[in-house]
Coordinates of C-alpha atoms in Angstrom, one line a residue:
X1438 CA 73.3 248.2 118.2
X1439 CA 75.8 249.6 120.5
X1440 CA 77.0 253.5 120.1
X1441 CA 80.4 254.8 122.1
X1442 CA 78.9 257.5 124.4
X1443 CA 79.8 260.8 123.6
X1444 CA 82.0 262.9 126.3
X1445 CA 80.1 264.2 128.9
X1446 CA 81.7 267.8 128.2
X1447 CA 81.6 269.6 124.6
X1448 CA 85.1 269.8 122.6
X1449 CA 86.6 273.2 122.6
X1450 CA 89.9 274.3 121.8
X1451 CA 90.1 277.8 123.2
X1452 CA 93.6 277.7 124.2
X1453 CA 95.7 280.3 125.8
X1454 CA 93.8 283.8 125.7
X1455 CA 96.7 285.9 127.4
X1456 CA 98.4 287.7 124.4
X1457 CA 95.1 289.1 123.1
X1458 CA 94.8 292.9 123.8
X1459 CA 91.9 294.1 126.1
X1460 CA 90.4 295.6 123.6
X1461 CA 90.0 292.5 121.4
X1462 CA 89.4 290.5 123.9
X1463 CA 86.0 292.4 125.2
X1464 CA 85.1 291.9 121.2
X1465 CA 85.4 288.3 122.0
X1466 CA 83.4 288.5 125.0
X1467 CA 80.7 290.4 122.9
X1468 CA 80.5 287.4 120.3
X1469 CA 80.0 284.8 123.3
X1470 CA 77.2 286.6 124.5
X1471 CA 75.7 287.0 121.4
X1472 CA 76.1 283.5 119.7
X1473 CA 75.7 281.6 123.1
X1474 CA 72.4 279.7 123.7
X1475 CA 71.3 279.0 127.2
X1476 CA 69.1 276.2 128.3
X1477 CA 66.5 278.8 129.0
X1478 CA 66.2 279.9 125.6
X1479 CA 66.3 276.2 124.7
X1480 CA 63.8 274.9 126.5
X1481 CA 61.8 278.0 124.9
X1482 CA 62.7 276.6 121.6
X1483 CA 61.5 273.4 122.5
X1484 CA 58.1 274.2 124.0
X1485 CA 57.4 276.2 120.7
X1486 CA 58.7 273.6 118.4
X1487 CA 56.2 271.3 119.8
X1488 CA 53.3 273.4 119.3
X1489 CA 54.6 274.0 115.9
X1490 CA 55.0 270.2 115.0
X1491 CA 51.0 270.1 116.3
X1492 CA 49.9 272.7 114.3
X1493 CA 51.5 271.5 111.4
X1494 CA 49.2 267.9 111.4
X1495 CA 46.2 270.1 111.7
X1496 CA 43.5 271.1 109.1
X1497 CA 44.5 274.7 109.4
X1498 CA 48.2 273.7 109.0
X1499 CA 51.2 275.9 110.4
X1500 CA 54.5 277.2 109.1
X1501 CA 56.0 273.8 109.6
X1502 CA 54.4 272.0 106.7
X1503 CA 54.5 268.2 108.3
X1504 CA 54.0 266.8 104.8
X1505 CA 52.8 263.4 105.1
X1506 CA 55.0 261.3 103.0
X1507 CA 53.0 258.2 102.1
X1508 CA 55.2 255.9 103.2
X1509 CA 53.5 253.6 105.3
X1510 CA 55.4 251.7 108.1
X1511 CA 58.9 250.8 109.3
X1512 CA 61.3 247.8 106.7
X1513 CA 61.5 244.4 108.2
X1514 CA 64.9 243.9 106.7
X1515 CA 63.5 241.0 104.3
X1516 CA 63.2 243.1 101.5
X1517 CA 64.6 242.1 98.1
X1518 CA 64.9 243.2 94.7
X1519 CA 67.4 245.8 92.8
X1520 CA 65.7 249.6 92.1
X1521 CA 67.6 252.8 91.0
X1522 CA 67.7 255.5 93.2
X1523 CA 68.0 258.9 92.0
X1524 CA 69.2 262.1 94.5
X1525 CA 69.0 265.3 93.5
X1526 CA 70.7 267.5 96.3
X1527 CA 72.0 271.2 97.3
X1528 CA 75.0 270.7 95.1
X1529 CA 75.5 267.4 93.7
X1530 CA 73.2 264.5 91.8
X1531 CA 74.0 261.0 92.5
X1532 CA 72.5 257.7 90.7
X1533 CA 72.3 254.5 92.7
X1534 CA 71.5 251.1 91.2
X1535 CA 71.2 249.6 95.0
X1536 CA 70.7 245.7 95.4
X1537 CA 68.6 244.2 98.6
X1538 CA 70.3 240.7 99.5
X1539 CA 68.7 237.8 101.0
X1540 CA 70.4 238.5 104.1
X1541 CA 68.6 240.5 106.8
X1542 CA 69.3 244.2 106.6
X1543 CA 72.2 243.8 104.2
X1544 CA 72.6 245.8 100.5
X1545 CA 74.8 246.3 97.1
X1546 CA 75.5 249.4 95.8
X1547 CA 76.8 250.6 92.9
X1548 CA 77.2 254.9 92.5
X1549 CA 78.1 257.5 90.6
X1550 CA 78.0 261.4 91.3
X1551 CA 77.7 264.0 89.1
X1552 CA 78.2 267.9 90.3
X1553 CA 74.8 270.2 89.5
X1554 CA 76.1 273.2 87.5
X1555 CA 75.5 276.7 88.9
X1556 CA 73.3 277.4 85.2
X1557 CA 70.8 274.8 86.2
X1558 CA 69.8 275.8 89.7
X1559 CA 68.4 279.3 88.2
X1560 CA 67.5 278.0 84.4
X1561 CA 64.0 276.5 82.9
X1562 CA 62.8 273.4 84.9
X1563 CA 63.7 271.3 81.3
X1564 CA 66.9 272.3 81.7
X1565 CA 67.0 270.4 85.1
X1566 CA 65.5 267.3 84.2
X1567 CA 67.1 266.8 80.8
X1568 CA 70.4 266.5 82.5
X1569 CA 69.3 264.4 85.0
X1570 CA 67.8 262.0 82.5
X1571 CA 71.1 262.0 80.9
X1572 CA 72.5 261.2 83.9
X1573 CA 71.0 258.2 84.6
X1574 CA 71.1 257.1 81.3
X1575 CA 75.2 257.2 81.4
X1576 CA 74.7 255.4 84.6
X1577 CA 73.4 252.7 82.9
X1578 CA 75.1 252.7 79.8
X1579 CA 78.4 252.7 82.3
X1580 CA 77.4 250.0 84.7
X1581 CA 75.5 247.2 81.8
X1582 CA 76.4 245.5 79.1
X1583 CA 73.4 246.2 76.9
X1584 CA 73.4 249.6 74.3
X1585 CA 70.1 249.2 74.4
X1586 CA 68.8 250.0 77.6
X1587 CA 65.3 249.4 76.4
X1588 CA 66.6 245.6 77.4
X1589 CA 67.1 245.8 81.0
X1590 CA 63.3 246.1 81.4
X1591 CA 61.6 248.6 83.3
X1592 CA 63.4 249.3 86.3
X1593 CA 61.8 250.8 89.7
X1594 CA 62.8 253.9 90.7
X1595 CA 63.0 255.7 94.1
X1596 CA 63.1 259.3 93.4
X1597 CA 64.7 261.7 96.0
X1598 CA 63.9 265.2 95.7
X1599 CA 64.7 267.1 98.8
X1600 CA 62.9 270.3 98.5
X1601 CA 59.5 270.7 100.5
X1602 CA 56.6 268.8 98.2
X1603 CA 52.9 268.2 99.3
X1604 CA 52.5 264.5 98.5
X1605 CA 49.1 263.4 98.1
X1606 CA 50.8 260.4 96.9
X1607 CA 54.2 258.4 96.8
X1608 CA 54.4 259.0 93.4
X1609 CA 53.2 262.4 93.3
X1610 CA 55.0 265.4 94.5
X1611 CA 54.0 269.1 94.1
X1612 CA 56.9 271.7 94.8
X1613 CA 56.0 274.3 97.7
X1614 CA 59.0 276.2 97.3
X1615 CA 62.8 276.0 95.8
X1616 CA 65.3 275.8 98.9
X1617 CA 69.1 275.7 99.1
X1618 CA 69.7 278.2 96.8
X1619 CA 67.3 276.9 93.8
X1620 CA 65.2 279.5 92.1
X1621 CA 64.1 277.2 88.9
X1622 CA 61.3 278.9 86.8
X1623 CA 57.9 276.9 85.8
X1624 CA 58.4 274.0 89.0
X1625 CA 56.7 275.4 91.8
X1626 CA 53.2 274.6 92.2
X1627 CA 54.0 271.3 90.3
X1628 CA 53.9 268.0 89.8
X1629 CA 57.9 267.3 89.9
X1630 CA 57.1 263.1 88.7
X1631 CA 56.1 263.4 85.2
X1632 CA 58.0 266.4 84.7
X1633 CA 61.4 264.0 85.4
X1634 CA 59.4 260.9 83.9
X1635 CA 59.2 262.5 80.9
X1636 CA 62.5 263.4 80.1
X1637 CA 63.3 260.0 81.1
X1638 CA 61.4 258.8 78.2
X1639 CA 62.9 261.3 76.0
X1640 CA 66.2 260.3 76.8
X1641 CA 65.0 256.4 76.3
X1642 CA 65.8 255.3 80.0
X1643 CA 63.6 252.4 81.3
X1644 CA 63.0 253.4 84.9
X1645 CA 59.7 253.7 86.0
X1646 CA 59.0 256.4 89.1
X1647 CA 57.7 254.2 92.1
X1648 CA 58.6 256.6 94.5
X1649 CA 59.2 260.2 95.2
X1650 CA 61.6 260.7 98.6
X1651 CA 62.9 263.4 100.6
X1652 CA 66.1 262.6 101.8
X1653 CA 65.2 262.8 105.3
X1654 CA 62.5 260.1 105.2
X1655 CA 64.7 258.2 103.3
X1656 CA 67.6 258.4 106.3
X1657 CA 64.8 257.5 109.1
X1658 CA 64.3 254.1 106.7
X1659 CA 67.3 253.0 105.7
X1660 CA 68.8 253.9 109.1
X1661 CA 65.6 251.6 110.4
X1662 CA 66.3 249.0 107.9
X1663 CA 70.2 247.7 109.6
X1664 CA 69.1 249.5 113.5
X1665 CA 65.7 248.9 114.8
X1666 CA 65.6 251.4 117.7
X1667 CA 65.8 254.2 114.8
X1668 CA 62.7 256.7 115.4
X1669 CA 64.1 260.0 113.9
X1670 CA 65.7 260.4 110.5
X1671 CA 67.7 264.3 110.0
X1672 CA 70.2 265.9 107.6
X1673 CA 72.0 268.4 109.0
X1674 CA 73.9 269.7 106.0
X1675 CA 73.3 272.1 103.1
X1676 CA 69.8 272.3 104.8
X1677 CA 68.2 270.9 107.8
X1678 CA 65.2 268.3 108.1
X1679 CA 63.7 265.4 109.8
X1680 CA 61.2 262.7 109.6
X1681 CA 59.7 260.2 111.6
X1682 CA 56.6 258.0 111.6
X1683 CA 53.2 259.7 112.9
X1684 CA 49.5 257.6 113.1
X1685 CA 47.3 258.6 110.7
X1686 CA 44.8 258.9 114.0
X1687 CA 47.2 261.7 114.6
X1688 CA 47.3 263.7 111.6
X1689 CA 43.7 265.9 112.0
X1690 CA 44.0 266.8 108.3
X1691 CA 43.8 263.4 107.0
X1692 CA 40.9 262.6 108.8
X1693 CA 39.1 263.1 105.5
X1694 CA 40.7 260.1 104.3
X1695 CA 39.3 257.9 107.2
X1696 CA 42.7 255.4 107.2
X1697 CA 43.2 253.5 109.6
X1698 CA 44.0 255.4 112.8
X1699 CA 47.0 253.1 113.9
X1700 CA 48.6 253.4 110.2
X1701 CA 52.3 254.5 110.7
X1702 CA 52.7 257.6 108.2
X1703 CA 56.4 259.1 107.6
X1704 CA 55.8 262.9 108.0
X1705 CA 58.8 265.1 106.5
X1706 CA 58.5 267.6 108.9
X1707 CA 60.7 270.6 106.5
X1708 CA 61.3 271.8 109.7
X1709 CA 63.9 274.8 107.9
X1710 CA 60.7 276.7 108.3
X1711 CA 60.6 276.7 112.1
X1712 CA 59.6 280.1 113.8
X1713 CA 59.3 282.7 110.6
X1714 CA 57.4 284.4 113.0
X1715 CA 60.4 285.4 115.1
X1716 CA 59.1 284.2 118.4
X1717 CA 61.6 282.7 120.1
X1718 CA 64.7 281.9 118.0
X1719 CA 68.0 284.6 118.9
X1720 CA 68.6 285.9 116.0
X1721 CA 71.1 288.5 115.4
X1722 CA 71.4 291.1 112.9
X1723 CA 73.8 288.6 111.1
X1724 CA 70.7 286.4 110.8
X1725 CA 68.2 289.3 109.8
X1726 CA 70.7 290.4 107.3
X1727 CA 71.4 286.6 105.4
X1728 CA 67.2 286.7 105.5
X1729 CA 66.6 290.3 104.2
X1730 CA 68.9 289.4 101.0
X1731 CA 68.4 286.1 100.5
X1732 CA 65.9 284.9 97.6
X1733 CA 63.1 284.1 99.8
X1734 CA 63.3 286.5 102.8
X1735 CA 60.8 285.7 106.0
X1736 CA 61.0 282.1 105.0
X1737 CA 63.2 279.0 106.2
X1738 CA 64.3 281.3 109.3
X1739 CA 65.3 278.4 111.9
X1740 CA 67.5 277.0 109.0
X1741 CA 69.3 279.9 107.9
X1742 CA 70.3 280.2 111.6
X1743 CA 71.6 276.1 111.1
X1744 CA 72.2 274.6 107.9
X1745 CA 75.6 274.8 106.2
X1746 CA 74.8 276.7 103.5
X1747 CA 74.6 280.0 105.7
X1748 CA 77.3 279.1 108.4
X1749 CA 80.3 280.4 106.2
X1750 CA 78.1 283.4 105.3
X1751 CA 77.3 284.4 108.9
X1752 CA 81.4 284.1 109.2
X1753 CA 81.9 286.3 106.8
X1754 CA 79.2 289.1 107.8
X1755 CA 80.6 289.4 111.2
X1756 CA 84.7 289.1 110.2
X1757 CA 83.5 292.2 108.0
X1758 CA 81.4 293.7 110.9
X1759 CA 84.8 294.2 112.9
X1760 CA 86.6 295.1 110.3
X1761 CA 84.3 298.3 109.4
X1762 CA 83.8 299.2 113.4
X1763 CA 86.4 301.7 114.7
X1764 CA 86.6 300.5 118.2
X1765 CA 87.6 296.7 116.2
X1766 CA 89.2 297.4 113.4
X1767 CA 89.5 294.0 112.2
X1768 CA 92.6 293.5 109.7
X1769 CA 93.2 296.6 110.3
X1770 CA 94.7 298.9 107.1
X1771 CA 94.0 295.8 104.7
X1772 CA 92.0 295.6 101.1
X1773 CA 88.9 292.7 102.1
X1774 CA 87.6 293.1 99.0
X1775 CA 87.7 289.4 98.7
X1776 CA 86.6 288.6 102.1
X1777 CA 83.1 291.0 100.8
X1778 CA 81.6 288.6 97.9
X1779 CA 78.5 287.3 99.5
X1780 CA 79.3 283.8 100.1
X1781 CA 82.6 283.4 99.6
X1782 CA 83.1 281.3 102.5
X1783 CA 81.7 278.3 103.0
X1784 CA 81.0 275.7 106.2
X1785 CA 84.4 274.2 104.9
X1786 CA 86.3 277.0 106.5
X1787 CA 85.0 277.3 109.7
X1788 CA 85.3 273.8 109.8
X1789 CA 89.0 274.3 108.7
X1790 CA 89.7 277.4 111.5
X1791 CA 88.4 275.0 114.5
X1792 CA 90.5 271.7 113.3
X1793 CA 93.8 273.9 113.3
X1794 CA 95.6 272.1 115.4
X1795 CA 98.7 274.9 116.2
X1796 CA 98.3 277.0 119.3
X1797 CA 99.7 280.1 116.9
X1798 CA 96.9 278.7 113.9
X1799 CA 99.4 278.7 111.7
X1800 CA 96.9 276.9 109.3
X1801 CA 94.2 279.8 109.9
X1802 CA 97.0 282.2 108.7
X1803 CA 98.3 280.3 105.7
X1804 CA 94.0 279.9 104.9
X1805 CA 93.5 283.7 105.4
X1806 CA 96.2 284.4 103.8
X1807 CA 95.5 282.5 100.1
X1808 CA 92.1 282.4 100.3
X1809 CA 91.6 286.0 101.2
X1810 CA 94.7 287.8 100.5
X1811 CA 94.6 288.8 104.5
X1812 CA 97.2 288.8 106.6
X1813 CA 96.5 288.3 110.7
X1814 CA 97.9 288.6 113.9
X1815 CA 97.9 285.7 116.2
X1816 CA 95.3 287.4 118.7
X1817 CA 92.7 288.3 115.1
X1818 CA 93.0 284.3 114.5
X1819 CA 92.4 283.6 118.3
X1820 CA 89.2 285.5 117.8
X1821 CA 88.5 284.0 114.3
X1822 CA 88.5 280.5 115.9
X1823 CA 86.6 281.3 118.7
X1824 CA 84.5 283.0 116.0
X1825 CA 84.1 280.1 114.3
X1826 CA 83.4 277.8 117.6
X1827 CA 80.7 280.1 118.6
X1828 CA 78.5 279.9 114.8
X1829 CA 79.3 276.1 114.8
X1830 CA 78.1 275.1 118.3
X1831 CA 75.0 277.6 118.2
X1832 CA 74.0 275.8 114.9
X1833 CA 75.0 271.8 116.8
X1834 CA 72.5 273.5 120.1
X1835 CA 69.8 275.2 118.1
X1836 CA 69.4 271.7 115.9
X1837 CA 69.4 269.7 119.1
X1838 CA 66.1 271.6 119.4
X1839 CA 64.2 270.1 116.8
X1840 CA 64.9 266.2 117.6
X1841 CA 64.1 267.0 121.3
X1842 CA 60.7 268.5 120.5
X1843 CA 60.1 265.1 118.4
X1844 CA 60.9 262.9 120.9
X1845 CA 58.9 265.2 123.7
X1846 CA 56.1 264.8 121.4
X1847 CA 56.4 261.3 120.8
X1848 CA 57.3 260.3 124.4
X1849 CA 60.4 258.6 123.2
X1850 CA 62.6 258.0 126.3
X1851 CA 65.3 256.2 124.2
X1852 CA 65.5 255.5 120.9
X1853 CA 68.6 255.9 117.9
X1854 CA 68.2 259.4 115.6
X1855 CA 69.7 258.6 112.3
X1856 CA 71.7 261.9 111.0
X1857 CA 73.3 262.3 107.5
X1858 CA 74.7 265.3 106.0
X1859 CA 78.0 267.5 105.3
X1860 CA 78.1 269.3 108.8
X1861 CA 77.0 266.2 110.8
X1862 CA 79.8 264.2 109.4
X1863 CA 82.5 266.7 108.9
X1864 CA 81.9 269.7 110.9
X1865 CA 83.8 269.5 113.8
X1866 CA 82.2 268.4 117.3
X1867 CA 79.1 268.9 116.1
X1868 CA 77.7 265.8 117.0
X1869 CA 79.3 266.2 120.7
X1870 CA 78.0 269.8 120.9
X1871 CA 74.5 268.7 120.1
X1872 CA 74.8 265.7 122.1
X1873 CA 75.6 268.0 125.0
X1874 CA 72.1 270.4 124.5
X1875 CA 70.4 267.2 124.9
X1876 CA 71.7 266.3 127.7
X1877 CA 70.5 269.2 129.2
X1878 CA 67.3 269.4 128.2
X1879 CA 66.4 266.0 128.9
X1880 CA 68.0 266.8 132.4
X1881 CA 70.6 263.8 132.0
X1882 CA 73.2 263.9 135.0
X1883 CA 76.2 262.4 135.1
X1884 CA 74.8 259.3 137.1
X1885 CA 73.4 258.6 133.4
X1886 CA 76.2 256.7 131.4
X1887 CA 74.5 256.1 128.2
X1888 CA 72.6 258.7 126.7
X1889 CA 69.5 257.5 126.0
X1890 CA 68.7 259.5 123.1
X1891 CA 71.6 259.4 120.8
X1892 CA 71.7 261.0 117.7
X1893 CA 74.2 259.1 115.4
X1894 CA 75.6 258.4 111.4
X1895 CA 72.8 257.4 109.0
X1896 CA 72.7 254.5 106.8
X1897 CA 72.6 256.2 103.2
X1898 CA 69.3 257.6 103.1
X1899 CA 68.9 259.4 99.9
X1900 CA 70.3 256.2 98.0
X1901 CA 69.5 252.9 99.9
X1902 CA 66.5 254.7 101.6
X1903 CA 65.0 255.5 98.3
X1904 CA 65.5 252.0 96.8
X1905 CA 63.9 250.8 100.2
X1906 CA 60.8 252.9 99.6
X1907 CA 60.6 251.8 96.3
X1908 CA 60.5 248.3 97.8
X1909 CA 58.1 248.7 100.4
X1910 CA 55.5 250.5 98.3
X1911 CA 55.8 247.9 95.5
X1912 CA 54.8 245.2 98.3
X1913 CA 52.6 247.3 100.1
X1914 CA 50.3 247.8 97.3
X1915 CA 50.6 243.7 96.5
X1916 CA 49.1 243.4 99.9
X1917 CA 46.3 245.8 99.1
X1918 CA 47.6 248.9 101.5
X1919 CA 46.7 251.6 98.7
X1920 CA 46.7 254.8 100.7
X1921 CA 48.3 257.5 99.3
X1922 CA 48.9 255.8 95.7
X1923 CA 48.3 258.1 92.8
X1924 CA 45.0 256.8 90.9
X1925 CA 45.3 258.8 88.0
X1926 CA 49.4 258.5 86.5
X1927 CA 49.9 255.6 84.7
X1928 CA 52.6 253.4 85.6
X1929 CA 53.4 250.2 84.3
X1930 CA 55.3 249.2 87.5
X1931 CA 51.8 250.1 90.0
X1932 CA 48.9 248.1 89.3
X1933 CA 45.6 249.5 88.7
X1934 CA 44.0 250.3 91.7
X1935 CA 40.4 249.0 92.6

């Protein structure tokens, strides 16, 4: 499979600079110096990442968790079957019935989405599951014939929860920690599969949990199932992440399990959790602040710095920064009283400030202006923009961090990087920008025409992928691979195990 190459420089729309006052203008210089990542720091990054990566597969473990997933190799393409998927995300819940064809790498979907009310993300953990249940349950009644779904039969289901979960199963799931703004009582420390089985069962939905996915692992296999040189899977959206297959020879603290030391494991990495020790990331008091006040401060540092959910918010906290300095004075004379309810402003608008396509941002003003009840002079939008190009392309660098230390520690010289999420797909250049820190940290010149480490758009990972796992552990187990298969849950879909 053949990708257009990305341009060799990164996308930037600065335009004409010459009507903004010295005095602005040095604030502008001030951002660049502060949101500007050099390849020193990079390479830094990198180096660290690596060891972090390590330490994660070992006995004693590290701040990167590397949970081992228990999915167990790469899809051939020939699987077959139809499985629900489930995907329970940062802000919406989607149910997939998804159909694997005959035909090599080729699927059927059929989808619905549902939107996760504020209530549930900080209610009881019933609360959570109930809906969901009756989500799926008016997914079927919607989509089949039957009123009684007790006559479709016991359906597989690939579960994807994307919060960080040890798995000492595929079917098994405890929740380390709620992420992306989740703060659910009575989960953590759990078991999230019969929790969610058994409000399925008390909402009288046949679906049987074969599988529990991140969304991540989910992207590296269905991105593997239709494009074969796919090693990486990442979501660079609400939150960051990425998987990719590790030998169980490989992962010291399985050794206890004595597998097979050429067994391909996924490891979901949950790589959000990069650097808490404040090593080497270059972090500002921005970053220190969204930490110090966020539910869980001193934890998932590298993806507060990345991830979409804080890039509006670091907007904000600077916008109001140069308003409150008197050498600044940011909309000068003006109420911001909107403009100062934490998150307010979302990856949307900085998204929306750098596609402006007028060289007077007409469209930044008219944004400011009824979203924020802000009027601006042309030079305070030049700066916003610039603003705005600065937090995006230090997110698009600092992530390009995290797939280079995979590959350095994999020795992948070219392979495909399958990448799903909001500011992957939307935000834009990101894809260039990070395409661009790659390029120099792999040292590729411009006698290189192809990169040959390209990140590009995932197949549908939390929907397909999940189905896919479903798949593969259902045949997996059929040819008597029962690692990491739960030997105490009954499941009518999982035979008994020997």
């Amino acid at each position: 499979m053949q990708y257009l190459v990305s341009p060799r420089r990164t996308p930037s729309r600065k335009g004409s600079m010459h009507d903004v006052p010295k005095e602005l203008m040095a604030t502008i210089h001030e951002l660049e110096k502060l949101f500007t990542v050099e390849i020193s720091t990079l390479e830094a990054i990198v180096t660290r990442f690596i060891s972090e990566l390590e330490r994660g597969l070992s006995k004693e473990g590290g701040t990167i968790p590397m949970n081992p997933t228990w999915v167990i190799g790469y899809p051939t393409g020939d699987e077959s079957g139809t499985f629900l998927a489930l995907d329970i995300g940062g802000t919406n819940l989607r149910v997939c019935e998804v159909e694997l064809v005959d035909e090599k790498g080729q699927f059927e979907i059929y989808q619905s989405k549902y939107r996760l009310p504020d209530s549930i993300k900080v209610g009881h953990g019933d609360q959570l599951w109930d809906y969901m249940a009756e989500c799926v349950k008016g997914f079927l009644l919607a989509n089949h014939d039957e009123s009684d779904l007790s006559k479709l039969g016991e359906i597989p289901l690939g579960f994807t929860f994307s919060y960080p979960c040890e798995q000492n199963a595929i079917d098994h799931g405890i929740l380390q920690r709620w992420t992306k703004g989740f703060d659910i009582d009575d989960v953590e420390g759990r078991d999230v599969v019969p929790l969610f089985e058994a409000a399925l069962e008390r909402k009288g939905v046949p679906a049987k949990i074969v599988a529990l996915v991140n969304d991540t692992t989910g992207t590296l296999i269905a991105s593997a199932y239709t494009d074969d040189q796919t090693r990486i899977g990442c979501i660079f959206g609400t939150g960051c992440n990425a998987a990719y297959m590790e030998e169980a020879g490989c992962i010291p603290k399985l050794d206890h399990l004595k597998l097979d030391p050429t067994l391909p494991i996924a490891i979901n990495c949950e790589w959000g959790a990069f650097d808490n020790e404040k090593l080497v990331l270059p972090r500002t008091k921005y970053d220190a602040h969204i930490d110090e006040t966020s539910p869980r401060p001193g934890q998932q540092l590298f993806e507060k710095m990345v991830a979409g959910l804080y890039l509006g918010e670091i907007f904000r906290l600077v916008l109001i920064d140069l308003h409150n300095r008197e050498d600044v004075h940011l909309f000068a004379y003006q109420n911001i009283s909107k403009l100062e309810t934490p998150f307010s402003l979302d990856a949307s608008v900085l998204s929306d400030v750098e596609l402006d396509p007028w060289e007077n941002l007409m469209e930044v003003q008219a944004l400011f202006e009824q979203r924020l009840g802000i009027d601006t002079t042309e030079p305070e939008r030049k700066l916003i923009r610039r603003l705005a190009e600065l937090i995006g392309t230090r997110a698009a660098r600092l992530s390009a961090c995290g797939v280079a230390a995979i590959c350095k520690k994999k020795g992948y010289e070219s392979c495909h990087v399958g990448a799903d999420g909001s500011v992957f797909n939307k935000y834009p250049h990101f894809p260039e920008r990070q395409a661009a820190a790659l390029r120099e940290l792999f040292g590729w010149g411009p006698e290189v025409k192809v990169d040959p480490i390209q990140v590009v758009p995932a197949e549908d990972g939390s929907g397909v992928g999940a189905a896919l796992i479903a798949a593969l552990t259902l045949k997996r187990i059929k040819q008597g691979i029962t690692a990491g298969v739960s030997r105490k849950r009954k499941n009518s879909l999982i035979p008994p195990l020997p």
